[in-house]
JSON list of C-alpha atoms in Angstrom, two decimals:
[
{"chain": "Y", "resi": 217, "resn": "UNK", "atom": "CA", "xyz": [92.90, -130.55, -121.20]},
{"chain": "Y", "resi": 218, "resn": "UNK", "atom": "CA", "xyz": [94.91, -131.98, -118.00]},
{"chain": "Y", "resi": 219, "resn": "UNK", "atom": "CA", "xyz": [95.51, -130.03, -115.09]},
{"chain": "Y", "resi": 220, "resn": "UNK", "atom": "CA", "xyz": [98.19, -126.89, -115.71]},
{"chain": "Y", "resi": 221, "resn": "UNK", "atom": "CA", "xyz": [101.10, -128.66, -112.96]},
{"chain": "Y", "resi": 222, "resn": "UNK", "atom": "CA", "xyz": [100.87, -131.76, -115.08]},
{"chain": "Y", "resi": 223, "resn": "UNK", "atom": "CA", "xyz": [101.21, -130.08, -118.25]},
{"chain": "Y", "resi": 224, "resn": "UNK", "atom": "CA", "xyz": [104.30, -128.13, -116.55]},
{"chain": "Y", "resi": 225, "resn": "UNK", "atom": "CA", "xyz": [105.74, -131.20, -115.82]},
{"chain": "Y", "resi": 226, "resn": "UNK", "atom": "CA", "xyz": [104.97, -133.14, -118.83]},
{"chain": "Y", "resi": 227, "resn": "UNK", "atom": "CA", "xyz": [106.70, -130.22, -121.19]},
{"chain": "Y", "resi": 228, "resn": "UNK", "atom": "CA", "xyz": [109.43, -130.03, -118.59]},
{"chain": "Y", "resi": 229, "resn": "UNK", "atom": "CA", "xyz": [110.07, -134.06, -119.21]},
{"chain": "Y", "resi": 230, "resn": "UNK", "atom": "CA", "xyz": [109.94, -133.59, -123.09]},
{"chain": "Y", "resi": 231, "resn": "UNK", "atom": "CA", "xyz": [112.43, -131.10, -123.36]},
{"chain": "Y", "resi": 232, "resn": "UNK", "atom": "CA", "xyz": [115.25, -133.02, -121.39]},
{"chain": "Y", "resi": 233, "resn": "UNK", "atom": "CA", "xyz": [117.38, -134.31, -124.59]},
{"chain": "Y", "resi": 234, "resn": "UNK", "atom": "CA", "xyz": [118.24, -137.38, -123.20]},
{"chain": "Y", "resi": 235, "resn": "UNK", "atom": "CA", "xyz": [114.34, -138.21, -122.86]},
{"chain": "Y", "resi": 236, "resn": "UNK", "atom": "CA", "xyz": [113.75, -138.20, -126.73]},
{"chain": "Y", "resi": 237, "resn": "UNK", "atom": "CA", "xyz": [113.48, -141.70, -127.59]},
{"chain": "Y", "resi": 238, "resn": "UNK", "atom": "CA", "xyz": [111.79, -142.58, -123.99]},
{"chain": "Y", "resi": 239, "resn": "UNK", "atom": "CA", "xyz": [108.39, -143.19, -123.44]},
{"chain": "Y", "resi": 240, "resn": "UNK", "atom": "CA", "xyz": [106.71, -140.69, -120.45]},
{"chain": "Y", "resi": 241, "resn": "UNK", "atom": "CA", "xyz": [106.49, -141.76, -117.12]},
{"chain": "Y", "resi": 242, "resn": "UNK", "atom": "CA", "xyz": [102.63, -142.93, -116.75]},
{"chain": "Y", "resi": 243, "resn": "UNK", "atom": "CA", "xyz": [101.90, -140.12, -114.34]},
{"chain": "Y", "resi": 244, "resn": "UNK", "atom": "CA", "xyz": [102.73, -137.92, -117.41]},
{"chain": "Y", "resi": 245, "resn": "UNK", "atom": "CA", "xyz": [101.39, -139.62, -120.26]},
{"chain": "Y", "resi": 246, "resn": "UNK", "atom": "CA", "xyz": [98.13, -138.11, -120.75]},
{"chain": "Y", "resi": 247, "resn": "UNK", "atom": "CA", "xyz": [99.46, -134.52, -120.44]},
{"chain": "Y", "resi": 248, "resn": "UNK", "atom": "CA", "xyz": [102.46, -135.61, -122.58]},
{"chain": "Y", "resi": 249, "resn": "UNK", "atom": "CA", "xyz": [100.21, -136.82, -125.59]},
{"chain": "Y", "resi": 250, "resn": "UNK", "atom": "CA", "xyz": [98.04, -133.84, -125.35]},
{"chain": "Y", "resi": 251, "resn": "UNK", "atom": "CA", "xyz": [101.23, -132.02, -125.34]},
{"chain": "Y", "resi": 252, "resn": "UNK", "atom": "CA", "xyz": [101.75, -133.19, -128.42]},
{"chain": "Y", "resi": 253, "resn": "UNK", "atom": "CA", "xyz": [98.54, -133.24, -130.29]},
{"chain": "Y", "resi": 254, "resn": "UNK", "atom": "CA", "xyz": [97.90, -129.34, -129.27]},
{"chain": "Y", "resi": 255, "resn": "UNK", "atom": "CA", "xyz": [101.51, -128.28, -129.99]},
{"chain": "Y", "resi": 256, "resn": "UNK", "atom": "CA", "xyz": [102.36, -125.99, -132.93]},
{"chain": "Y", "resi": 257, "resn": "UNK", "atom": "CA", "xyz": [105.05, -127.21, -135.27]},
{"chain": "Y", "resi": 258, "resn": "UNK", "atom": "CA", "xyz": [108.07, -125.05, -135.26]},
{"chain": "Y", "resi": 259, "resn": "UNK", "atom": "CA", "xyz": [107.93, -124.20, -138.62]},
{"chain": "Y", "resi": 260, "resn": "UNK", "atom": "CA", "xyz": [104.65, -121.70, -137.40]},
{"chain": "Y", "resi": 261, "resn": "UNK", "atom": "CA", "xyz": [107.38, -119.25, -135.96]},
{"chain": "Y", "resi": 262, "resn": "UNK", "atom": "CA", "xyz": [107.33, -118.49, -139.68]},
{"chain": "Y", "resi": 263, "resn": "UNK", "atom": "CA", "xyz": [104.55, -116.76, -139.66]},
{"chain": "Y", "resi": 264, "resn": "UNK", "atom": "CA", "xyz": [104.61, -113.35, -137.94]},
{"chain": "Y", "resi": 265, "resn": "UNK", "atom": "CA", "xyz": [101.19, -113.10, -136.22]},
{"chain": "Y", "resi": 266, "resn": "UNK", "atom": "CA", "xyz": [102.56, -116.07, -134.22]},
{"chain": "Y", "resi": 267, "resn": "UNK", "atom": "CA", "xyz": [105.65, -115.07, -133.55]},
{"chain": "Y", "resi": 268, "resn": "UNK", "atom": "CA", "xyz": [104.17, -111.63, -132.44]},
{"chain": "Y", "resi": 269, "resn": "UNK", "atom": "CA", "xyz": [101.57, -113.69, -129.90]},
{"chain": "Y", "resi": 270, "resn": "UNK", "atom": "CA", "xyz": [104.80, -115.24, -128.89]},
{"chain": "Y", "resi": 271, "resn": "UNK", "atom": "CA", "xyz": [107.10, -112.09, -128.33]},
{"chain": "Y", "resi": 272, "resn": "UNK", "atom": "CA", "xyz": [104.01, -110.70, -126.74]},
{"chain": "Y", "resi": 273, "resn": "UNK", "atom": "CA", "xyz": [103.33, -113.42, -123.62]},
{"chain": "Y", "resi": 274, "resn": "UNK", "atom": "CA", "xyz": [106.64, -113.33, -122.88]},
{"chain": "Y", "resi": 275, "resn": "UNK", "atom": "CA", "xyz": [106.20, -109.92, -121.77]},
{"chain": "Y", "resi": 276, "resn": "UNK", "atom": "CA", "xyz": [103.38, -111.28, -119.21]},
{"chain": "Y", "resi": 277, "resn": "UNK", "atom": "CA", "xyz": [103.59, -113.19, -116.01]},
{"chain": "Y", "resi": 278, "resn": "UNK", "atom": "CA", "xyz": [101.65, -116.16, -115.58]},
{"chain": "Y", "resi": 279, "resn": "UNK", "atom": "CA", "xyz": [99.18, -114.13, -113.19]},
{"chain": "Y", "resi": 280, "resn": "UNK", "atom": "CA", "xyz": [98.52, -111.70, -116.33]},
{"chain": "Y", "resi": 281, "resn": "UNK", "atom": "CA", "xyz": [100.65, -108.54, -114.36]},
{"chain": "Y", "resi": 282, "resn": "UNK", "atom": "CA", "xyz": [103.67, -107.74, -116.89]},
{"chain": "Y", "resi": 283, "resn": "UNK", "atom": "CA", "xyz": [107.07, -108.89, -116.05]},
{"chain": "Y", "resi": 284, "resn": "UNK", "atom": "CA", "xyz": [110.21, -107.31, -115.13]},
{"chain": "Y", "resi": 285, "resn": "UNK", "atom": "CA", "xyz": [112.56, -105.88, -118.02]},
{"chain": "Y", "resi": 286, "resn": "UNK", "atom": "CA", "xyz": [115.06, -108.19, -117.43]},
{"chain": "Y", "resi": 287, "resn": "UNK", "atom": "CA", "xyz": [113.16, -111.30, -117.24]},
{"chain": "Y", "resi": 288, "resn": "UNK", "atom": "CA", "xyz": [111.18, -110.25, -120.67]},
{"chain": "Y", "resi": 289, "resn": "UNK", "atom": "CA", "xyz": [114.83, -109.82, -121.97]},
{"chain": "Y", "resi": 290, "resn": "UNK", "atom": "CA", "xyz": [116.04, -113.49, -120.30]},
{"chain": "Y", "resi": 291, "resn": "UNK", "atom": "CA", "xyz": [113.27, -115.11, -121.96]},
{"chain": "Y", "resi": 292, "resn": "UNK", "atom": "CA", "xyz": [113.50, -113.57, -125.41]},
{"chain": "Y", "resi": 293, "resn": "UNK", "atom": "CA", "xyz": [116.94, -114.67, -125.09]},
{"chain": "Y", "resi": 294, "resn": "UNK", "atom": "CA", "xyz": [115.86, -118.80, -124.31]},
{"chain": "Y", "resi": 295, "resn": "UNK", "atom": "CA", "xyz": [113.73, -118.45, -127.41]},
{"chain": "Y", "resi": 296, "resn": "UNK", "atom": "CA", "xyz": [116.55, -116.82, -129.79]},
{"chain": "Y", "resi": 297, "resn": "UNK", "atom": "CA", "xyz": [118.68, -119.88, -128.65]},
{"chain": "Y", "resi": 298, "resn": "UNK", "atom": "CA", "xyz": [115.66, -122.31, -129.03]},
{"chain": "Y", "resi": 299, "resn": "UNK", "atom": "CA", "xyz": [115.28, -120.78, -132.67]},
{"chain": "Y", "resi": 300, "resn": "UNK", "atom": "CA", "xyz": [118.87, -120.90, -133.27]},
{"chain": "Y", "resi": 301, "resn": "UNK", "atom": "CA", "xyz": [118.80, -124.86, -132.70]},
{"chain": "Y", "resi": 302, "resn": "UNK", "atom": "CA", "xyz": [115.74, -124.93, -135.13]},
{"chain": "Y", "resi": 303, "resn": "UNK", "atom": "CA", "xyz": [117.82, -123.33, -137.68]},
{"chain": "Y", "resi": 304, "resn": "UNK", "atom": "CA", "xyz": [120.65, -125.38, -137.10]},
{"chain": "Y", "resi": 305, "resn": "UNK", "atom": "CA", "xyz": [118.61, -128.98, -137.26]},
{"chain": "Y", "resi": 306, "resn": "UNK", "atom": "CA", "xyz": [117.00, -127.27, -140.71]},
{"chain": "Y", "resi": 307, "resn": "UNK", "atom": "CA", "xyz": [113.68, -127.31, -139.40]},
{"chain": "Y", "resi": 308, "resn": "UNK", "atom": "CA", "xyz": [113.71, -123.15, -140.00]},
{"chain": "Y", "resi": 309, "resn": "UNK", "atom": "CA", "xyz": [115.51, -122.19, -143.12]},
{"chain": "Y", "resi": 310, "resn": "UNK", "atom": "CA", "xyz": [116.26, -118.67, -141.44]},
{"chain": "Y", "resi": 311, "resn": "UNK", "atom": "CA", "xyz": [115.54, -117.42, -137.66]},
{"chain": "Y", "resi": 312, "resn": "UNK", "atom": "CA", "xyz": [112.60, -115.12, -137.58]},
{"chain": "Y", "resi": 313, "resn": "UNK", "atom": "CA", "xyz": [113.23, -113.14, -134.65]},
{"chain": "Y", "resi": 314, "resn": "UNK", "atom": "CA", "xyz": [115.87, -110.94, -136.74]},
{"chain": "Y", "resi": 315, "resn": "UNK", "atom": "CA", "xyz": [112.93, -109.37, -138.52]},
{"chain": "Y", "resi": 316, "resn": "UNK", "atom": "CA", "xyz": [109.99, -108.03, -136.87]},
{"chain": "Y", "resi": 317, "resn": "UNK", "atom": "CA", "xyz": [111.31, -105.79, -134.09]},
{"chain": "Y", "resi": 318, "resn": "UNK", "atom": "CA", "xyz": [109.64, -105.19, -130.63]},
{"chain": "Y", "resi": 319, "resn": "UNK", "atom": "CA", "xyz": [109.49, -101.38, -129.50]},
{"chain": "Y", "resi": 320, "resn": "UNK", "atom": "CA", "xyz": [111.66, -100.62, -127.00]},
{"chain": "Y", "resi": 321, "resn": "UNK", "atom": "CA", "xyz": [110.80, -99.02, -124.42]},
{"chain": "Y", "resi": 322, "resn": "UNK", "atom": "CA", "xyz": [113.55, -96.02, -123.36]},
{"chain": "Y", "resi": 323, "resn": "UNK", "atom": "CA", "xyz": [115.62, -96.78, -120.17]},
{"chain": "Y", "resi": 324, "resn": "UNK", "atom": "CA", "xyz": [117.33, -93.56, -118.77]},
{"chain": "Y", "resi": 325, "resn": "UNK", "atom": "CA", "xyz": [120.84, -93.57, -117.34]},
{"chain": "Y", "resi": 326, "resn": "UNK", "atom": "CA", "xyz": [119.59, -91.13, -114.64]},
{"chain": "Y", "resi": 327, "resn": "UNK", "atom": "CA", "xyz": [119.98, -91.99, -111.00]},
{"chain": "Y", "resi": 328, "resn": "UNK", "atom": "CA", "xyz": [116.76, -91.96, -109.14]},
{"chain": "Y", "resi": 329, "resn": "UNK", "atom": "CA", "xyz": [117.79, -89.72, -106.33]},
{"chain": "Y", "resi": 330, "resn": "UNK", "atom": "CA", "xyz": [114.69, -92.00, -103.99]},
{"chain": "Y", "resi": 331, "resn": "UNK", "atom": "CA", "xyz": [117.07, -94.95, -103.80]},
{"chain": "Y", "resi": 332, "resn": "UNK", "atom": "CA", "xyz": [120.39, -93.40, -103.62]},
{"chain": "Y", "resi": 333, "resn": "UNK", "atom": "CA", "xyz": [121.80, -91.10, -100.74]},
{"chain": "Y", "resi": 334, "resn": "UNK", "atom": "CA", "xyz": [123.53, -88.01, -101.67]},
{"chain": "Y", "resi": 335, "resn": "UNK", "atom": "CA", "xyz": [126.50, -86.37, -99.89]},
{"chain": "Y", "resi": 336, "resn": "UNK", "atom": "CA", "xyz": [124.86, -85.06, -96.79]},
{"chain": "Y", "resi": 337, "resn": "UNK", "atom": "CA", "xyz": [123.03, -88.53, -96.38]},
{"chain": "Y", "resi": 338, "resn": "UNK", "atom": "CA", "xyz": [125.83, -90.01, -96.79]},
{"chain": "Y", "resi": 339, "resn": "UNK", "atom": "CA", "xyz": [127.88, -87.94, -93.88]},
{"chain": "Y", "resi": 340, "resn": "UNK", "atom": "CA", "xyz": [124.91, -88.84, -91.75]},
{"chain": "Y", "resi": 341, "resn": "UNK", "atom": "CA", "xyz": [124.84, -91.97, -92.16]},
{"chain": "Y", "resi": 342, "resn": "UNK", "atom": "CA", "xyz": [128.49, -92.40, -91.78]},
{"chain": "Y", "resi": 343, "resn": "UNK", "atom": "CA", "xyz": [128.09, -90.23, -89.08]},
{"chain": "Y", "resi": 344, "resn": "UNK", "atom": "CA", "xyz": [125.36, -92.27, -86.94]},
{"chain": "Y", "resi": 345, "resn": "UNK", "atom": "CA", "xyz": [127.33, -95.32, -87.85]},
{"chain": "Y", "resi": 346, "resn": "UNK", "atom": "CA", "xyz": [130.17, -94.47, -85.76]},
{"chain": "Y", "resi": 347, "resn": "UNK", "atom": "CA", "xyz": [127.95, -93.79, -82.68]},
{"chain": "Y", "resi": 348, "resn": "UNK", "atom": "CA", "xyz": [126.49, -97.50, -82.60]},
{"chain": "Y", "resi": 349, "resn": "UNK", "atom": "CA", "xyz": [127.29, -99.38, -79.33]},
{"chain": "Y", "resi": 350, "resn": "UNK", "atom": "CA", "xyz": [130.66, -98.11, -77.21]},
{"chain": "Y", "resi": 351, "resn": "UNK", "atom": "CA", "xyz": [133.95, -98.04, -77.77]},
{"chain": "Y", "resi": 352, "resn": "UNK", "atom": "CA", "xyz": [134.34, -100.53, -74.35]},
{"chain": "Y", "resi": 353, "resn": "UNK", "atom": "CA", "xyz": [131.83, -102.98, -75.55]},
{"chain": "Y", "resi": 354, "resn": "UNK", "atom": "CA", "xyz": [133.60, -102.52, -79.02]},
{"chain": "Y", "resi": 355, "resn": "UNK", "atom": "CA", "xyz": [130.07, -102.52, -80.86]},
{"chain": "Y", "resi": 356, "resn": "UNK", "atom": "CA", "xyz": [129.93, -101.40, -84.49]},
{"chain": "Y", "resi": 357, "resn": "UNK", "atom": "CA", "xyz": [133.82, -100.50, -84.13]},
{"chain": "Y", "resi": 358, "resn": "UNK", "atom": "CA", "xyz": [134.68, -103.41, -87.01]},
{"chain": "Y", "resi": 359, "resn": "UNK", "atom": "CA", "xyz": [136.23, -106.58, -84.43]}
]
C-alpha cells in the first residue's frame, strides 16, 4: 500500500473530471493504480452492510475522535450528490441512501444559558463598556 499523502493526492487527481482520459502524473502512478485495483465498484453501495460502513466513517475523523454534527451532515450530503450522479450515469438503478435511515440524534432548541449573557450580564457589560478609556482621549466612545 503507498504512503496515506500519496493516496490523498492520487484520489484527489482522479476525481478532477477533466483528468478522466489522462494518464497520472508519475509521482502518482503507483498510488493511482492501487487506487484502482483496491477500489469498490459503485454498484457495492447496493448492498447495505456497505453502505452502513460508509454512513458510519463519515461520522469519524481521520484521528478516530467523532466529528462535528455539521460536518457528518456536509459529508453525507457530498455522498447523496456523488450517488445522485451514479444514478444519473445508470451505474445505480435507484440511490440507496433513501432507505436505510441513520438515528438521529435529538438537537434541542434550548439556549445554553453558559454561552449566552442574560439581562443583568448584559447591563454590565454594556455598562463596563462605556467606562473604557476617557471621554478626552475619546477611547471606546465609537470615532
Amino acid at each position: 500500500m503507498p504512503a496515506v499523502e500519496g493516496l490523498r493526492l492520487a484520489l484527489r487527481w482522479a476525481v478532477v473530471p477533466a483528468n478522466a482520459e489522462l494518464e497520472p502524473p508519475d509521482e502518482l502512478e503507483e498510488a493511482h493504480h492501487w487506487l484502482a485495483k483496491k477500489s469498490l465498484l459503485v454498484s457495492a453501495l447496493e448492498d447495505p452492510k456497505t453502505l452502513r460502513d460508509i454512513q458510519y466513517r463519515l461520522s469519524y475523523k481521520l484521528d478516530g475522535t467523532p466529528a462535528a454534527g455539521e460536518t457528518s451532515r456536509r459529508r453525507r450530503r457530498a455522498l447523496n450528490t456523488a450517488v445522485e450522479y451514479a444514478v444519473e450515469r445508470k451505474l445505480l438503478l435507484e440511490n440507496p441512501l433513501t432507505g436505510p435511515k441513520r438515528a438521529r440524534t435529538s438537537s434541542s432548541d434550548r439556549v445554553d444559558p453558559r454561552v449566552l449573557v442574560n439581562k443583568t450580564q448584559a447591563a454590565q457589560l454594556l455598562a463596563a463598556v462605556s467606562y473604557v478609556g476617557t471621554w478626552e482621549e475619546r477611547r471606546g466612545a465609537g470615532s
